[in-house]
PDB file of C-alpha atoms in Angstrom:
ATOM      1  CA  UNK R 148     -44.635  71.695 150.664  1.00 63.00           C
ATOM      2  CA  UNK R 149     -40.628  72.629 150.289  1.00 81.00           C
ATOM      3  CA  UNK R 150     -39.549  75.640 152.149  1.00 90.00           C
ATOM      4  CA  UNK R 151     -36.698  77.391 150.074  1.00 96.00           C
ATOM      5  CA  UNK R 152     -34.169  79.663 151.602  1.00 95.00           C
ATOM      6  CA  UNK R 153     -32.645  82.915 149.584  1.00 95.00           C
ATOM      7  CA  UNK R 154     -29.838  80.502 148.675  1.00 96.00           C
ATOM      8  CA  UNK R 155     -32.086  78.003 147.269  1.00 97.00           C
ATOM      9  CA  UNK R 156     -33.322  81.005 144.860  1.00 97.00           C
ATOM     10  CA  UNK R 157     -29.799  82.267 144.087  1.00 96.00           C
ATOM     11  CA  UNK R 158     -29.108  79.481 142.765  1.00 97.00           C
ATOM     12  CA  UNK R 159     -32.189  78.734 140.644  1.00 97.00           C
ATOM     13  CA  UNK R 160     -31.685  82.395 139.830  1.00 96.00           C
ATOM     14  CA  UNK R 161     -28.147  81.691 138.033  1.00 95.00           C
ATOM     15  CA  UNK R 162     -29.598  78.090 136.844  1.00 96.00           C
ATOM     16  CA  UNK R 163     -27.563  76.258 139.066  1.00 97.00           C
ATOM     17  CA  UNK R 164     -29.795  73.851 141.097  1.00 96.00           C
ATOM     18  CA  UNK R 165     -30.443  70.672 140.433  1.00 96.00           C
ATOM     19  CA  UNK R 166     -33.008  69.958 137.814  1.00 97.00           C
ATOM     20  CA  UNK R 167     -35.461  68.699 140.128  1.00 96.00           C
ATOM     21  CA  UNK R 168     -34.735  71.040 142.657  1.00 96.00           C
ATOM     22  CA  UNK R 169     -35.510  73.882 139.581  1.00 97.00           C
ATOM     23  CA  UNK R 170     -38.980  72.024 138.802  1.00 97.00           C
ATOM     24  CA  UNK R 171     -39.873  72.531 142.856  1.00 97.00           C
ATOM     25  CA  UNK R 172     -39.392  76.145 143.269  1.00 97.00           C
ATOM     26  CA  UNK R 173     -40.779  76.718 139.688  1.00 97.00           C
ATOM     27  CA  UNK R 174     -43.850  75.341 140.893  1.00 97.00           C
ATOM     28  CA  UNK R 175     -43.590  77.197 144.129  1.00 97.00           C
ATOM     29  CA  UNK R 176     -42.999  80.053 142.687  1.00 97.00           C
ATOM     30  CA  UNK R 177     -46.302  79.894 140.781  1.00 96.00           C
ATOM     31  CA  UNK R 178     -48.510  79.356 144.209  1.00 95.00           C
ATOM     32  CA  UNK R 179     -46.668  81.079 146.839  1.00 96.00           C
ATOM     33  CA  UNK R 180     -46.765  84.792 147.032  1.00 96.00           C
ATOM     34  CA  UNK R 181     -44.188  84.998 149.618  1.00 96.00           C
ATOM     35  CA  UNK R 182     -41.765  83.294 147.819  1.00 97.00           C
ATOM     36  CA  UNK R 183     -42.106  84.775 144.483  1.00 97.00           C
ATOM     37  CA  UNK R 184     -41.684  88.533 146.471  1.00 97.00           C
ATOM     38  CA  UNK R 185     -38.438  86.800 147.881  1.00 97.00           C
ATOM     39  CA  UNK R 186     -37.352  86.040 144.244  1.00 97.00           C
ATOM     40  CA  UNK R 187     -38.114  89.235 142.628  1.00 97.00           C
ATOM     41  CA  UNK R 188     -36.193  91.009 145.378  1.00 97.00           C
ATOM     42  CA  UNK R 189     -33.109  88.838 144.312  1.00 97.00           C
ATOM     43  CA  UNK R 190     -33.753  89.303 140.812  1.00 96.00           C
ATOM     44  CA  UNK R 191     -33.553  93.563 141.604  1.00 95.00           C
ATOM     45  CA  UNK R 192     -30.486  93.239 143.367  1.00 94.00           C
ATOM     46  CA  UNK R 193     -28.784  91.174 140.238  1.00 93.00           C
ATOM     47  CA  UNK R 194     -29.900  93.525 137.841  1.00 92.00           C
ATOM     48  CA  UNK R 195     -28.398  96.457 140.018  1.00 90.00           C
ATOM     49  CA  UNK R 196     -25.078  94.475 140.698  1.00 87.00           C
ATOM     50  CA  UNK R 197     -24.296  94.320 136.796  1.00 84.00           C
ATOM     51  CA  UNK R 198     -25.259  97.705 136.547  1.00 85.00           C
ATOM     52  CA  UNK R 199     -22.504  98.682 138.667  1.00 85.00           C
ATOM     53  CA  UNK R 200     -18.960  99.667 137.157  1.00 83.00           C
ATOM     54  CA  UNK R 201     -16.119  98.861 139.355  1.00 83.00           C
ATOM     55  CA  UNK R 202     -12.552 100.130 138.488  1.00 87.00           C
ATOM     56  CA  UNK R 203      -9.209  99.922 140.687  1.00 89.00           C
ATOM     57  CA  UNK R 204      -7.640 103.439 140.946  1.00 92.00           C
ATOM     58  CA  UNK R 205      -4.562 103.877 138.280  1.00 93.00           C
ATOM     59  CA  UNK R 206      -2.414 104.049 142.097  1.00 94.00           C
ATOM     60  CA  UNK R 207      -3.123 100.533 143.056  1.00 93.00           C
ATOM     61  CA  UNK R 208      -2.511  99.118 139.298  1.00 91.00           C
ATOM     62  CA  UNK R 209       0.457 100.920 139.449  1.00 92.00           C
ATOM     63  CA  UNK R 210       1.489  99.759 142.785  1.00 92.00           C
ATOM     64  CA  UNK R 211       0.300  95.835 141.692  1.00 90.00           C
ATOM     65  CA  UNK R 212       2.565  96.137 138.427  1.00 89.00           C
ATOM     66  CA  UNK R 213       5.687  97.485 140.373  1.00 88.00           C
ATOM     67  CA  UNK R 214       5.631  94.765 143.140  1.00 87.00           C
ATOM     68  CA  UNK R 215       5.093  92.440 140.456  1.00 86.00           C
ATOM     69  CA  UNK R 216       8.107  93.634 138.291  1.00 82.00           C
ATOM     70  CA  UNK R 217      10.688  93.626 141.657  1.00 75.00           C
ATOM     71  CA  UNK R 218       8.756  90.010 142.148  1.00 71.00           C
ATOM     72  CA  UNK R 219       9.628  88.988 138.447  1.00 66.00           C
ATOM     73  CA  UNK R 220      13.194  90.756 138.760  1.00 66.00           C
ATOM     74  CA  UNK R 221      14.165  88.515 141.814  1.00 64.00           C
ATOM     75  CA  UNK R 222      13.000  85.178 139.947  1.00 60.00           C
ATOM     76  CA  UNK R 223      15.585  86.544 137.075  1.00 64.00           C
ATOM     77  CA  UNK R 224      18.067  87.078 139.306  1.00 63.00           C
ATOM     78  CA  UNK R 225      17.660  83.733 141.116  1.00 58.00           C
ATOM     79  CA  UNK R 226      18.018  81.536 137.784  1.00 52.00           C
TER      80      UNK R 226
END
């Protein structure tokens, strides 16, 4: 039997393990308590990270934009 590690689930979670890989903790996942805990706990945490709304503050877009405009004003000025 295959011991999988949280990154092993992560990245069956988001479908990116290998296909044979996927079949393995599938199957584990259907026998091993433990594991399937581990998973659901991972599968919480997703579900409460795209819940989340994250915003810069209008002061830091404000400050990107200027530094960006003196940035673009010096390439100007250069050609």
């Amino acid at each position: 039997m295959h011991t999988f590690n949280n990154e092993d689930l992560v990245q069956y979670m988001y479908k990116e393990s290998s296909a044979e890989k996927t079949a393995a903790i599938a199957a584990a996942l259907e026998t091993d308590w433990s594991l399937r805990e581990k998973y659901e706990l991972l599968l919480d945490g997703q579900k409460n990270l795209e819940a989340l709304n994250f915003s810069p503050r209008k002061k830091t877009v404000k400050a990107i934009l200027s530094q960006a405009n003196i940035s673009v004003g010096e390439l100007t000025n250069e050609v």
